[in-house]
PDB file of C-alpha atoms in Angstrom:
ATOM      1  CA  MET A   1      -0.140  -0.026  -0.105  1.00  0.00           C
ATOM      2  CA  GLN A   2       1.336   3.595  -0.986  1.00  0.00           C
ATOM      3  CA  TYR A   3       0.460   6.337   1.068  1.00  0.00           C
ATOM      4  CA  ARG A   4      -0.477  10.092   0.216  1.00  0.00           C
ATOM      5  CA  LYS A   5      -0.732  13.534   2.303  1.00  0.00           C
ATOM      6  CA  LEU A   6      -4.550  14.347   2.851  1.00  0.00           C
ATOM      7  CA  GLY A   7      -3.932  17.905   2.303  1.00  0.00           C
ATOM      8  CA  LYS A   8      -3.419  20.251   5.316  1.00  0.00           C
ATOM      9  CA  THR A   9      -4.865  17.655   7.811  1.00  0.00           C
ATOM     10  CA  GLY A  10      -1.103  16.071   7.752  1.00  0.00           C
ATOM     11  CA  PHE A  11      -2.624  12.901   7.617  1.00  0.00           C
ATOM     12  CA  ASN A  12      -0.701  10.596   5.658  1.00  0.00           C
ATOM     13  CA  VAL A  13      -3.474   8.054   4.305  1.00  0.00           C
ATOM     14  CA  SER A  14      -3.678   4.839   2.111  1.00  0.00           C
ATOM     15  CA  GLU A  15      -4.203   5.661  -1.597  1.00  0.00           C
ATOM     16  CA  ILE A  16      -6.917   3.263  -1.915  1.00  0.00           C
ATOM     17  CA  SER A  17      -8.847   3.467   1.150  1.00  0.00           C
ATOM     18  CA  LEU A  18     -12.308   2.492   1.797  1.00  0.00           C
ATOM     19  CA  GLY A  19     -16.094   4.389   1.709  1.00  0.00           C
ATOM     20  CA  THR A  20     -18.659   2.469   3.562  1.00  0.00           C
ATOM     21  CA  TRP A  21     -21.762   3.675   1.837  1.00  0.00           C
ATOM     22  CA  GLN A  22     -22.799  -0.382   1.089  1.00  0.00           C
ATOM     23  CA  VAL A  23     -20.350  -1.841   3.911  1.00  0.00           C
ATOM     24  CA  GLY A  24     -23.599  -3.566   5.546  1.00  0.00           C
ATOM     25  CA  GLY A  25     -23.945  -5.542   2.169  1.00  0.00           C
ATOM     26  CA  LYS A  26     -25.373  -5.186  -0.906  1.00  0.00           C
ATOM     27  CA  TRP A  27     -28.013  -2.655  -1.610  1.00  0.00           C
ATOM     28  CA  GLY A  28     -31.487  -2.873  -0.304  1.00  0.00           C
ATOM     29  CA  ASP A  29     -30.555  -5.647   2.306  1.00  0.00           C
ATOM     30  CA  PRO A  30     -30.711  -4.948   6.036  1.00  0.00           C
ATOM     31  CA  PHE A  31     -27.570  -3.454   7.755  1.00  0.00           C
ATOM     32  CA  SER A  32     -25.347  -6.640   8.721  1.00  0.00           C
ATOM     33  CA  HIS A  33     -22.446  -5.915  11.181  1.00  0.00           C
ATOM     34  CA  ASP A  34     -21.013  -9.323  10.632  1.00  0.00           C
ATOM     35  CA  THR A  35     -20.219  -8.248   7.287  1.00  0.00           C
ATOM     36  CA  ALA A  36     -19.382  -4.816   8.163  1.00  0.00           C
ATOM     37  CA  ASP A  37     -16.883  -6.031  10.439  1.00  0.00           C
ATOM     38  CA  ALA A  38     -15.443  -8.640   8.256  1.00  0.00           C
ATOM     39  CA  ILE A  39     -14.954  -5.681   5.241  1.00  0.00           C
ATOM     40  CA  LEU A  40     -13.255  -3.175   7.468  1.00  0.00           C
ATOM     41  CA  ASN A  41     -11.078  -5.719   9.532  1.00  0.00           C
ATOM     42  CA  SER A  42      -9.740  -6.872   6.238  1.00  0.00           C
ATOM     43  CA  ALA A  43      -9.175  -3.429   5.055  1.00  0.00           C
ATOM     44  CA  VAL A  44      -7.295  -2.560   7.909  1.00  0.00           C
ATOM     45  CA  ASP A  45      -5.429  -5.863   7.569  1.00  0.00           C
ATOM     46  CA  ALA A  46      -4.318  -4.794   4.366  1.00  0.00           C
ATOM     47  CA  GLY A  47      -2.832  -1.267   4.976  1.00  0.00           C
ATOM     48  CA  ILE A  48      -5.825   0.796   4.310  1.00  0.00           C
ATOM     49  CA  ASN A  49      -5.657   3.377   7.283  1.00  0.00           C
ATOM     50  CA  PHE A  50      -8.482   5.996   6.026  1.00  0.00           C
ATOM     51  CA  ILE A  51     -12.298   5.066   6.250  1.00  0.00           C
ATOM     52  CA  ASP A  52     -15.435   7.249   5.151  1.00  0.00           C
ATOM     53  CA  THR A  53     -18.805   7.528   6.398  1.00  0.00           C
ATOM     54  CA  ALA A  54     -21.674   8.950   7.017  1.00  0.00           C
ATOM     55  CA  ASP A  55     -24.497   9.505   9.456  1.00  0.00           C
ATOM     56  CA  VAL A  56     -27.080   8.330   7.099  1.00  0.00           C
ATOM     57  CA  TYR A  57     -25.269   5.244   6.080  1.00  0.00           C
ATOM     58  CA  GLY A  58     -27.328   2.736   7.210  1.00  0.00           C
ATOM     59  CA  ASP A  59     -28.908   4.768   9.179  1.00  0.00           C
ATOM     60  CA  GLY A  60     -26.086   5.532  11.656  1.00  0.00           C
ATOM     61  CA  GLU A  61     -24.993   1.624  11.719  1.00  0.00           C
ATOM     62  CA  SER A  62     -22.281   2.478   9.250  1.00  0.00           C
ATOM     63  CA  GLU A  63     -20.906   4.821  11.955  1.00  0.00           C
ATOM     64  CA  LYS A  64     -21.566   2.515  15.001  1.00  0.00           C
ATOM     65  CA  ALA A  65     -19.247  -0.570  12.811  1.00  0.00           C
ATOM     66  CA  VAL A  66     -16.767   2.142  11.640  1.00  0.00           C
ATOM     67  CA  GLY A  67     -16.112   3.060  15.531  1.00  0.00           C
ATOM     68  CA  ARG A  68     -16.099  -0.540  16.621  1.00  0.00           C
ATOM     69  CA  LEU A  69     -13.799  -0.852  14.410  1.00  0.00           C
ATOM     70  CA  VAL A  70     -11.373   1.818  15.330  1.00  0.00           C
ATOM     71  CA  ARG A  71     -11.637   1.266  19.127  1.00  0.00           C
ATOM     72  CA  SER A  72     -10.549  -2.636  18.422  1.00  0.00           C
ATOM     73  CA  ARG A  73      -7.659  -2.188  16.326  1.00  0.00           C
ATOM     74  CA  SER A  74      -4.220  -0.844  17.301  1.00  0.00           C
ATOM     75  CA  GLU A  75      -3.513   1.049  14.239  1.00  0.00           C
ATOM     76  CA  ARG A  76      -4.140   4.222  13.509  1.00  0.00           C
ATOM     77  CA  VAL A  77      -7.430   4.265  11.549  1.00  0.00           C
ATOM     78  CA  TYR A  78      -8.800   8.156  10.580  1.00  0.00           C
ATOM     79  CA  VAL A  79     -12.212   8.339  10.007  1.00  0.00           C
ATOM     80  CA  ALA A  80     -14.007  10.802   8.286  1.00  0.00           C
ATOM     81  CA  THR A  81     -17.937  11.134   8.408  1.00  0.00           C
ATOM     82  CA  LYS A  82     -20.433  13.779   7.130  1.00  0.00           C
ATOM     83  CA  CYS A  83     -23.051  15.739   8.039  1.00  0.00           C
ATOM     84  CA  GLY A  84     -26.322  17.414   6.754  1.00  0.00           C
ATOM     85  CA  ARG A  85     -28.039  14.942   4.594  1.00  0.00           C
ATOM     86  CA  GLN A  86     -30.418  14.062   7.252  1.00  0.00           C
ATOM     87  CA  LEU A  87     -32.424  17.303   7.158  1.00  0.00           C
ATOM     88  CA  GLN A  88     -35.711  17.174   5.676  1.00  0.00           C
ATOM     89  CA  PRO A  89     -36.100  18.900   3.628  1.00  0.00           C
ATOM     90  CA  HIS A  90     -32.650  19.234   2.266  1.00  0.00           C
ATOM     91  CA  THR A  91     -32.525  22.718   1.650  1.00  0.00           C
ATOM     92  CA  ASN A  92     -30.054  25.730   2.061  1.00  0.00           C
ATOM     93  CA  GLU A  93     -32.685  27.029   4.766  1.00  0.00           C
ATOM     94  CA  ALA A  94     -32.499  24.023   6.567  1.00  0.00           C
ATOM     95  CA  TYR A  95     -28.369  24.270   6.925  1.00  0.00           C
ATOM     96  CA  GLN A  96     -28.166  26.122  10.687  1.00  0.00           C
ATOM     97  CA  PRO A  97     -25.445  25.890  12.927  1.00  0.00           C
ATOM     98  CA  ALA A  98     -27.467  24.120  15.929  1.00  0.00           C
ATOM     99  CA  ALA A  99     -28.636  21.692  13.770  1.00  0.00           C
ATOM    100  CA  LEU A 100     -25.020  20.617  11.807  1.00  0.00           C
ATOM    101  CA  ARG A 101     -23.483  20.694  15.831  1.00  0.00           C
ATOM    102  CA  GLN A 102     -26.110  18.137  16.659  1.00  0.00           C
ATOM    103  CA  PHE A 103     -25.535  15.857  13.927  1.00  0.00           C
ATOM    104  CA  VAL A 104     -21.518  16.108  15.069  1.00  0.00           C
ATOM    105  CA  GLU A 105     -22.552  15.357  18.871  1.00  0.00           C
ATOM    106  CA  ASN A 106     -25.001  12.367  17.524  1.00  0.00           C
ATOM    107  CA  SER A 107     -22.032  11.210  15.319  1.00  0.00           C
ATOM    108  CA  LEU A 108     -19.535  10.912  18.048  1.00  0.00           C
ATOM    109  CA  ARG A 109     -22.194   9.116  20.335  1.00  0.00           C
ATOM    110  CA  ASN A 110     -22.795   6.911  17.654  1.00  0.00           C
ATOM    111  CA  MET A 111     -18.987   5.969  16.983  1.00  0.00           C
ATOM    112  CA  GLN A 112     -18.262   6.228  20.671  1.00  0.00           C
ATOM    113  CA  LEU A 113     -15.538   8.428  19.665  1.00  0.00           C
ATOM    114  CA  ASP A 114     -14.006  11.472  21.265  1.00  0.00           C
ATOM    115  CA  THR A 115     -12.783  13.392  18.468  1.00  0.00           C
ATOM    116  CA  LEU A 116     -13.872  13.152  14.379  1.00  0.00           C
ATOM    117  CA  ASP A 117     -10.729  13.379  12.494  1.00  0.00           C
ATOM    118  CA  LEU A 118     -12.490  14.570   9.798  1.00  0.00           C
ATOM    119  CA  ILE A 119     -16.098  15.991   9.292  1.00  0.00           C
ATOM    120  CA  GLN A 120     -17.494  16.653   6.342  1.00  0.00           C
ATOM    121  CA  LEU A 121     -20.464  18.867   5.086  1.00  0.00           C
ATOM    122  CA  HIS A 122     -22.338  16.252   2.973  1.00  0.00           C
ATOM    123  CA  CYS A 123     -23.081  17.784  -0.685  1.00  0.00           C
ATOM    124  CA  PRO A 124     -25.111  20.263   0.696  1.00  0.00           C
ATOM    125  CA  PRO A 125     -27.448  22.616  -1.554  1.00  0.00           C
ATOM    126  CA  THR A 126     -24.932  25.288  -3.437  1.00  0.00           C
ATOM    127  CA  GLU A 127     -26.195  28.111  -1.592  1.00  0.00           C
ATOM    128  CA  VAL A 128     -24.693  26.691   1.324  1.00  0.00           C
ATOM    129  CA  PHE A 129     -21.247  26.944   0.169  1.00  0.00           C
ATOM    130  CA  TYR A 130     -21.774  31.278   0.496  1.00  0.00           C
ATOM    131  CA  ARG A 131     -22.574  31.250   3.553  1.00  0.00           C
ATOM    132  CA  PRO A 132     -19.675  31.717   6.107  1.00  0.00           C
ATOM    133  CA  GLU A 133     -21.321  31.190   9.538  1.00  0.00           C
ATOM    134  CA  ILE A 134     -22.047  27.648   8.727  1.00  0.00           C
ATOM    135  CA  PHE A 135     -18.124  27.147   7.892  1.00  0.00           C
ATOM    136  CA  GLU A 136     -17.050  29.398  11.164  1.00  0.00           C
ATOM    137  CA  LEU A 137     -19.017  26.462  13.382  1.00  0.00           C
ATOM    138  CA  PHE A 138     -16.765  23.796  12.959  1.00  0.00           C
ATOM    139  CA  ASP A 139     -13.807  26.492  13.908  1.00  0.00           C
ATOM    140  CA  ARG A 140     -15.459  26.503  17.297  1.00  0.00           C
ATOM    141  CA  LEU A 141     -15.808  22.701  17.196  1.00  0.00           C
ATOM    142  CA  LYS A 142     -12.462  22.158  16.615  1.00  0.00           C
ATOM    143  CA  GLU A 143     -11.393  24.706  19.578  1.00  0.00           C
ATOM    144  CA  GLU A 144     -13.946  22.240  21.380  1.00  0.00           C
ATOM    145  CA  GLY A 145     -11.913  18.840  20.409  1.00  0.00           C
ATOM    146  CA  LYS A 146     -14.528  17.539  18.807  1.00  0.00           C
ATOM    147  CA  ILE A 147     -13.566  17.822  15.622  1.00  0.00           C
ATOM    148  CA  LEU A 148      -9.685  17.794  14.464  1.00  0.00           C
ATOM    149  CA  ASN A 149     -10.529  18.854  10.566  1.00  0.00           C
ATOM    150  CA  LEU A 150     -13.509  20.285   8.411  1.00  0.00           C
ATOM    151  CA  GLY A 151     -13.899  18.758   4.765  1.00  0.00           C
ATOM    152  CA  VAL A 152     -16.917  19.388   2.212  1.00  0.00           C
ATOM    153  CA  SER A 153     -18.243  16.885   0.095  1.00  0.00           C
ATOM    154  CA  VAL A 154     -19.141  18.494  -3.317  1.00  0.00           C
ATOM    155  CA  GLU A 155     -21.396  17.297  -6.339  1.00  0.00           C
ATOM    156  CA  LYS A 156     -20.030  20.259  -8.569  1.00  0.00           C
ATOM    157  CA  VAL A 157     -16.845  21.801  -9.428  1.00  0.00           C
ATOM    158  CA  GLU A 158     -18.158  25.509  -8.351  1.00  0.00           C
ATOM    159  CA  GLU A 159     -19.157  24.126  -5.070  1.00  0.00           C
ATOM    160  CA  GLY A 160     -15.135  22.790  -4.651  1.00  0.00           C
ATOM    161  CA  LEU A 161     -14.170  25.939  -5.699  1.00  0.00           C
ATOM    162  CA  LYS A 162     -16.389  28.304  -3.458  1.00  0.00           C
ATOM    163  CA  ALA A 163     -15.084  25.955  -0.975  1.00  0.00           C
ATOM    164  CA  LEU A 164     -11.264  26.408  -1.358  1.00  0.00           C
ATOM    165  CA  THR A 165     -11.978  30.447  -0.406  1.00  0.00           C
ATOM    166  CA  PHE A 166     -12.728  29.150   3.033  1.00  0.00           C
ATOM    167  CA  PRO A 167      -9.434  28.833   5.010  1.00  0.00           C
ATOM    168  CA  ASN A 168     -10.351  25.816   7.633  1.00  0.00           C
ATOM    169  CA  VAL A 169     -11.598  23.618   4.697  1.00  0.00           C
ATOM    170  CA  THR A 170      -8.871  20.920   4.793  1.00  0.00           C
ATOM    171  CA  THR A 171     -10.273  18.210   2.003  1.00  0.00           C
ATOM    172  CA  ILE A 172     -13.288  18.310  -0.517  1.00  0.00           C
ATOM    173  CA  GLN A 173     -14.651  14.942  -1.333  1.00  0.00           C
ATOM    174  CA  LEU A 174     -15.780  14.619  -5.093  1.00  0.00           C
ATOM    175  CA  ILE A 175     -16.953  12.267  -8.119  1.00  0.00           C
ATOM    176  CA  PHE A 176     -13.992  11.648 -10.056  1.00  0.00           C
ATOM    177  CA  ASN A 177     -13.362   8.577 -12.771  1.00  0.00           C
ATOM    178  CA  MET A 178     -12.958   7.669 -16.399  1.00  0.00           C
ATOM    179  CA  PHE A 179     -16.725   8.854 -16.848  1.00  0.00           C
ATOM    180  CA  ARG A 180     -16.162  12.186 -14.703  1.00  0.00           C
ATOM    181  CA  GLN A 181     -13.384  14.252 -15.814  1.00  0.00           C
ATOM    182  CA  ARG A 182     -14.402  17.680 -15.758  1.00  0.00           C
ATOM    183  CA  PRO A 183     -12.669  17.930 -11.786  1.00  0.00           C
ATOM    184  CA  ALA A 184      -9.236  17.602 -13.479  1.00  0.00           C
ATOM    185  CA  GLU A 185      -9.112  21.082 -15.577  1.00  0.00           C
ATOM    186  CA  LEU A 186      -9.349  23.576 -12.720  1.00  0.00           C
ATOM    187  CA  LEU A 187     -10.168  22.143  -9.396  1.00  0.00           C
ATOM    188  CA  PHE A 188      -7.458  19.647  -8.974  1.00  0.00           C
ATOM    189  CA  GLN A 189      -4.711  22.669  -9.269  1.00  0.00           C
ATOM    190  CA  GLU A 190      -6.577  24.827  -7.198  1.00  0.00           C
ATOM    191  CA  ALA A 191      -6.877  22.278  -4.460  1.00  0.00           C
ATOM    192  CA  LYS A 192      -3.053  21.950  -4.786  1.00  0.00           C
ATOM    193  CA  ARG A 193      -2.470  25.484  -4.583  1.00  0.00           C
ATOM    194  CA  HIS A 194      -4.609  25.743  -1.515  1.00  0.00           C
ATOM    195  CA  ASP A 195      -3.077  22.405  -0.053  1.00  0.00           C
ATOM    196  CA  VAL A 196      -6.727  20.843   0.174  1.00  0.00           C
ATOM    197  CA  GLY A 197      -7.109  17.157  -0.054  1.00  0.00           C
ATOM    198  CA  LEU A 198      -9.064  15.438  -2.383  1.00  0.00           C
ATOM    199  CA  ILE A 199     -10.965  12.118  -1.637  1.00  0.00           C
ATOM    200  CA  VAL A 200     -12.212  10.515  -4.339  1.00  0.00           C
ATOM    201  CA  ARG A 201     -15.436   8.740  -4.428  1.00  0.00           C
ATOM    202  CA  VAL A 202     -17.761   6.802  -6.878  1.00  0.00           C
ATOM    203  CA  PRO A 203     -14.253   5.808  -9.113  1.00  0.00           C
ATOM    204  CA  LEU A 204     -16.141   3.226 -10.305  1.00  0.00           C
ATOM    205  CA  ALA A 205     -19.191   4.701 -11.736  1.00  0.00           C
ATOM    206  CA  SER A 206     -21.461   2.988  -9.591  1.00  0.00           C
ATOM    207  CA  GLY A 207     -20.286  -0.131 -11.050  1.00  0.00           C
ATOM    208  CA  LEU A 208     -20.334   0.600 -14.573  1.00  0.00           C
ATOM    209  CA  LEU A 209     -16.561   0.913 -14.717  1.00  0.00           C
ATOM    210  CA  THR A 210     -16.225  -2.523 -13.696  1.00  0.00           C
ATOM    211  CA  GLY A 211     -17.023  -3.799 -17.287  1.00  0.00           C
ATOM    212  CA  LYS A 212     -19.486  -6.461 -15.381  1.00  0.00           C
ATOM    213  CA  PHE A 213     -22.640  -4.987 -16.289  1.00  0.00           C
ATOM    214  CA  SER A 214     -24.986  -5.988 -19.508  1.00  0.00           C
ATOM    215  CA  PRO A 215     -28.342  -4.889 -20.943  1.00  0.00           C
ATOM    216  CA  GLN A 216     -29.530  -7.372 -19.099  1.00  0.00           C
ATOM    217  CA  THR A 217     -28.354  -7.053 -15.887  1.00  0.00           C
ATOM    218  CA  THR A 218     -31.086  -6.059 -13.179  1.00  0.00           C
ATOM    219  CA  PHE A 219     -30.869  -4.196  -9.806  1.00  0.00           C
ATOM    220  CA  SER A 220     -33.152  -4.442  -7.103  1.00  0.00           C
ATOM    221  CA  PRO A 221     -36.109  -1.554  -6.506  1.00  0.00           C
ATOM    222  CA  ASP A 222     -34.066  -0.664  -3.253  1.00  0.00           C
ATOM    223  CA  ASP A 223     -31.183  -0.136  -5.712  1.00  0.00           C
ATOM    224  CA  HIS A 224     -30.391   3.374  -6.441  1.00  0.00           C
ATOM    225  CA  ARG A 225     -29.205   2.368  -9.761  1.00  0.00           C
ATOM    226  CA  GLN A 226     -32.683   1.352 -10.261  1.00  0.00           C
ATOM    227  CA  PHE A 227     -34.469   4.012  -8.834  1.00  0.00           C
ATOM    228  CA  ASN A 228     -32.321   7.403  -8.803  1.00  0.00           C
ATOM    229  CA  ARG A 229     -31.035   7.370 -12.730  1.00  0.00           C
ATOM    230  CA  ASP A 230     -33.456  10.075 -13.475  1.00  0.00           C
ATOM    231  CA  GLY A 231     -32.005  11.714 -10.109  1.00  0.00           C
ATOM    232  CA  ALA A 232     -35.522  11.216  -8.457  1.00  0.00           C
ATOM    233  CA  ALA A 233     -34.035  10.584  -5.002  1.00  0.00           C
ATOM    234  CA  PHE A 234     -30.756  12.574  -5.098  1.00  0.00           C
ATOM    235  CA  ASP A 235     -28.509  14.458  -7.407  1.00  0.00           C
ATOM    236  CA  LYS A 236     -28.301  12.095 -10.514  1.00  0.00           C
ATOM    237  CA  GLY A 237     -24.579  12.472 -10.946  1.00  0.00           C
ATOM    238  CA  GLU A 238     -24.049  10.108  -7.692  1.00  0.00           C
ATOM    239  CA  THR A 239     -25.541   7.363 -10.261  1.00  0.00           C
ATOM    240  CA  PHE A 240     -23.593   5.999 -13.351  1.00  0.00           C
ATOM    241  CA  SER A 241     -21.718   9.216 -12.652  1.00  0.00           C
ATOM    242  CA  GLY A 242     -24.930  10.967 -14.474  1.00  0.00           C
ATOM    243  CA  VAL A 243     -24.201   8.575 -17.807  1.00  0.00           C
ATOM    244  CA  ASP A 244     -27.076   7.413 -19.710  1.00  0.00           C
ATOM    245  CA  TYR A 245     -26.914   3.390 -19.045  1.00  0.00           C
ATOM    246  CA  GLU A 246     -26.837   2.444 -22.382  1.00  0.00           C
ATOM    247  CA  THR A 247     -24.367   4.975 -23.585  1.00  0.00           C
ATOM    248  CA  GLY A 248     -22.155   4.050 -20.626  1.00  0.00           C
ATOM    249  CA  LEU A 249     -22.563   0.124 -21.336  1.00  0.00           C
ATOM    250  CA  ALA A 250     -21.047   1.022 -25.164  1.00  0.00           C
ATOM    251  CA  ALA A 251     -18.067   2.897 -23.405  1.00  0.00           C
ATOM    252  CA  VAL A 252     -17.307   0.376 -21.257  1.00  0.00           C
ATOM    253  CA  GLU A 253     -17.017  -1.902 -23.912  1.00  0.00           C
ATOM    254  CA  GLU A 254     -14.585   0.637 -26.125  1.00  0.00           C
ATOM    255  CA  LEU A 255     -12.751   0.448 -22.741  1.00  0.00           C
ATOM    256  CA  LYS A 256     -12.159  -3.307 -22.659  1.00  0.00           C
ATOM    257  CA  GLN A 257     -10.472  -2.925 -25.937  1.00  0.00           C
ATOM    258  CA  ILE A 258      -7.774  -0.603 -25.083  1.00  0.00           C
ATOM    259  CA  PHE A 259      -6.584  -3.255 -21.782  1.00  0.00           C
ATOM    260  CA  PRO A 260      -7.570  -6.523 -23.448  1.00  0.00           C
ATOM    261  CA  ASP A 261      -5.433  -8.955 -20.758  1.00  0.00           C
ATOM    262  CA  GLN A 262      -7.601  -7.058 -18.109  1.00  0.00           C
ATOM    263  CA  PRO A 263     -10.440  -9.279 -17.745  1.00  0.00           C
ATOM    264  CA  ASN A 264     -11.680  -6.723 -14.631  1.00  0.00           C
ATOM    265  CA  LEU A 265     -11.560  -3.223 -15.415  1.00  0.00           C
ATOM    266  CA  ALA A 266     -11.997  -1.889 -11.498  1.00  0.00           C
ATOM    267  CA  PRO A 267      -8.775  -2.476 -10.595  1.00  0.00           C
ATOM    268  CA  LEU A 268      -7.693  -0.250 -13.835  1.00  0.00           C
ATOM    269  CA  ALA A 269     -10.085   2.265 -13.171  1.00  0.00           C
ATOM    270  CA  LEU A 270      -8.960   2.815  -9.839  1.00  0.00           C
ATOM    271  CA  ARG A 271      -5.049   3.052 -11.112  1.00  0.00           C
ATOM    272  CA  TRP A 272      -6.411   5.445 -13.534  1.00  0.00           C
ATOM    273  CA  VAL A 273      -7.433   7.742 -10.844  1.00  0.00           C
ATOM    274  CA  LEU A 274      -4.321   7.407  -8.909  1.00  0.00           C
ATOM    275  CA  MET A 275      -2.793   8.498 -11.658  1.00  0.00           C
ATOM    276  CA  PHE A 276      -3.632  11.883 -10.809  1.00  0.00           C
ATOM    277  CA  GLU A 277      -1.024  13.502  -7.827  1.00  0.00           C
ATOM    278  CA  GLU A 278      -3.520  15.843  -6.817  1.00  0.00           C
ATOM    279  CA  VAL A 279      -5.663  12.572  -5.868  1.00  0.00           C
ATOM    280  CA  SER A 280      -5.287  12.121  -2.219  1.00  0.00           C
ATOM    281  CA  CYS A 281      -7.388   8.993  -1.621  1.00  0.00           C
ATOM    282  CA  VAL A 282      -9.537   6.874  -3.592  1.00  0.00           C
ATOM    283  CA  ILE A 283     -12.714   5.513  -1.450  1.00  0.00           C
ATOM    284  CA  PRO A 284     -14.125   2.850  -3.569  1.00  0.00           C
ATOM    285  CA  GLY A 285     -17.167   0.622  -1.557  1.00  0.00           C
ATOM    286  CA  ALA A 286     -17.090  -2.951  -0.997  1.00  0.00           C
ATOM    287  CA  SER A 287     -20.493  -5.061   0.271  1.00  0.00           C
ATOM    288  CA  ARG A 288     -18.223  -7.844   0.125  1.00  0.00           C
ATOM    289  CA  THR A 289     -14.917  -8.868   1.032  1.00  0.00           C
ATOM    290  CA  GLU A 290     -14.207 -10.096  -2.554  1.00  0.00           C
ATOM    291  CA  GLN A 291     -14.829  -6.393  -3.876  1.00  0.00           C
ATOM    292  CA  LEU A 292     -12.287  -5.366  -1.358  1.00  0.00           C
ATOM    293  CA  HIS A 293      -9.532  -7.393  -2.313  1.00  0.00           C
ATOM    294  CA  SER A 294     -10.469  -6.472  -6.112  1.00  0.00           C
ATOM    295  CA  ASN A 295     -10.072  -2.506  -5.578  1.00  0.00           C
ATOM    296  CA  LEU A 296      -6.799  -3.699  -3.807  1.00  0.00           C
ATOM    297  CA  GLN A 297      -5.463  -5.088  -6.956  1.00  0.00           C
ATOM    298  CA  ALA A 298      -4.912  -1.497  -8.057  1.00  0.00           C
ATOM    299  CA  ALA A 299      -2.060  -1.056  -6.014  1.00  0.00           C
ATOM    300  CA  GLU A 300      -0.260  -3.727  -7.817  1.00  0.00           C
ATOM    301  CA  LEU A 301      -0.771  -2.439 -11.372  1.00  0.00           C
ATOM    302  CA  PRO A 302       1.782  -0.403 -12.933  1.00  0.00           C
ATOM    303  CA  ALA A 303       1.352   3.284 -13.876  1.00  0.00           C
ATOM    304  CA  PHE A 304      -0.715   4.040 -17.106  1.00  0.00           C
ATOM    305  CA  THR A 305       1.247   5.014 -20.038  1.00  0.00           C
ATOM    306  CA  PRO A 306       0.448   8.397 -22.187  1.00  0.00           C
ATOM    307  CA  GLU A 307      -0.897   6.076 -24.964  1.00  0.00           C
ATOM    308  CA  GLN A 308      -3.298   4.423 -22.814  1.00  0.00           C
ATOM    309  CA  MET A 309      -3.741   7.914 -20.818  1.00  0.00           C
ATOM    310  CA  GLN A 310      -5.106   9.183 -24.530  1.00  0.00           C
ATOM    311  CA  ALA A 311      -7.015   6.414 -25.319  1.00  0.00           C
ATOM    312  CA  VAL A 312      -9.296   6.423 -22.040  1.00  0.00           C
ATOM    313  CA  LYS A 313      -9.296  10.393 -22.493  1.00  0.00           C
ATOM    314  CA  SER A 314     -10.733   9.612 -26.417  1.00  0.00           C
ATOM    315  CA  VAL A 315     -13.022   6.880 -25.410  1.00  0.00           C
ATOM    316  CA  TYR A 316     -14.464  10.016 -22.661  1.00  0.00           C
ATOM    317  CA  GLU A 317     -14.575  13.203 -25.406  1.00  0.00           C
ATOM    318  CA  GLN A 318     -16.358  10.546 -27.554  1.00  0.00           C
ATOM    319  CA  HIS A 319     -19.166   9.078 -25.425  1.00  0.00           C
ATOM    320  CA  ILE A 320     -19.336  10.524 -22.593  1.00  0.00           C
ATOM    321  CA  LYS A 321     -18.235  14.494 -22.399  1.00  0.00           C
ATOM    322  CA  PRO A 322     -20.789  15.884 -24.624  1.00  0.00           C
ATOM    323  CA  LEU A 323     -23.233  14.798 -22.386  1.00  0.00           C
ATOM    324  CA  VAL A 324     -22.382  15.048 -18.942  1.00  0.00           C
ATOM    325  CA  HIS A 325     -19.105  17.572 -18.868  1.00  0.00           C
ATOM    326  CA  TYR A 326     -20.584  20.848 -17.978  1.00  0.00           C
ATOM    327  CA  SER A 327     -23.263  19.391 -15.668  1.00  0.00           C
ATOM    328  CA  TRP A 328     -21.448  19.010 -12.465  1.00  0.00           C
TER     329      TRP A 328
END
C-alpha cells in the first residue's frame, strides 16, 4: 500500500481507502454488522488507514461499525464522516449551525469516539457554500476538541472552488472517474495550490466501470441504480456518474479494447484515478470482502502509459463529454 498526504490535515492516508455506503451488505438488504466487521478488518489488515462514512449510511449503523473497528484496532485509522443529509427537507434554509452541531455530537455518540478526524458537509445545496456562518461553526467545534478537520463533499466543481475560499476547509470529496473528468481541468490545480486534500468517491461509476454489467443486468427496486437513474431521490450524478446506462455500457466496451489482457476493469479504473498526483485517496465501496480485494489489486498495477491515458480520454470525449461534462 502506498500513502499520500491528505492536504493540510497532515494525515498520510492509504491511496486506496474505503467508502462505507454499502459496507453492511448489498443495496436493499438489511445492514449486517458481521459483513461490515469482516470488510472493515480486512481493509485495515491490507494497510487501509482511512475510512469514510456518514451519519445517513445504514441510518447510523455504518458509523457504529466504523467506530467499533477503530476502538478495536491498535493501528491508527483515520475516520471521516459527514453531516447534513439528515435535514428534511434538504434545503439551504435547513442548514443551521445548531442543527449541524447536533449532527456532529450524534456521530461522536454513534462511534463512541471523543474526536472526529474529519467531518464533511454532505453535499449541501450550492447556496450553503456562500454562508460563512456555516463554516465558522466548525472552528468552534475544533476549539472544543470535537473535530480535528473540516472538509466538504460536493456535487459540482463550482462548489469545490467556492469551498477553497474558506481557510478551514482541509479536504474536498468529489466524484472523479473515467466518466467524470472535468474536475481535473481547474479544481485539481486550485486544490493543490490551497493544499487541500482530494478524496475521490464513485470511482467505478456505480459499478459501470467494473465492466461486469450488461443490458440484461437487473437491479433491485431498492437499489439507487434502479430508482435514481433520473435523479428522483438525490443528485443524478451519484448514479452511474450521471451517464445514461446504455451509453455507459458502450463506452465500457471500448475501454475493454484498450486493456484486452485485463478481465476486470475495476482495478484499472482505480489506477487511472491514482494517476493524478493531486488525488489524496480514492474510496471505493465494498459490500463483500471479495470486492475489497478486487479494489486492492489497483495498488499492484503499473502506471498507465501516455498512450493509454490518451486512449481513455478519447473514449470520454467521444461518448461521455458531450452529455455530462458541464453538468457537474
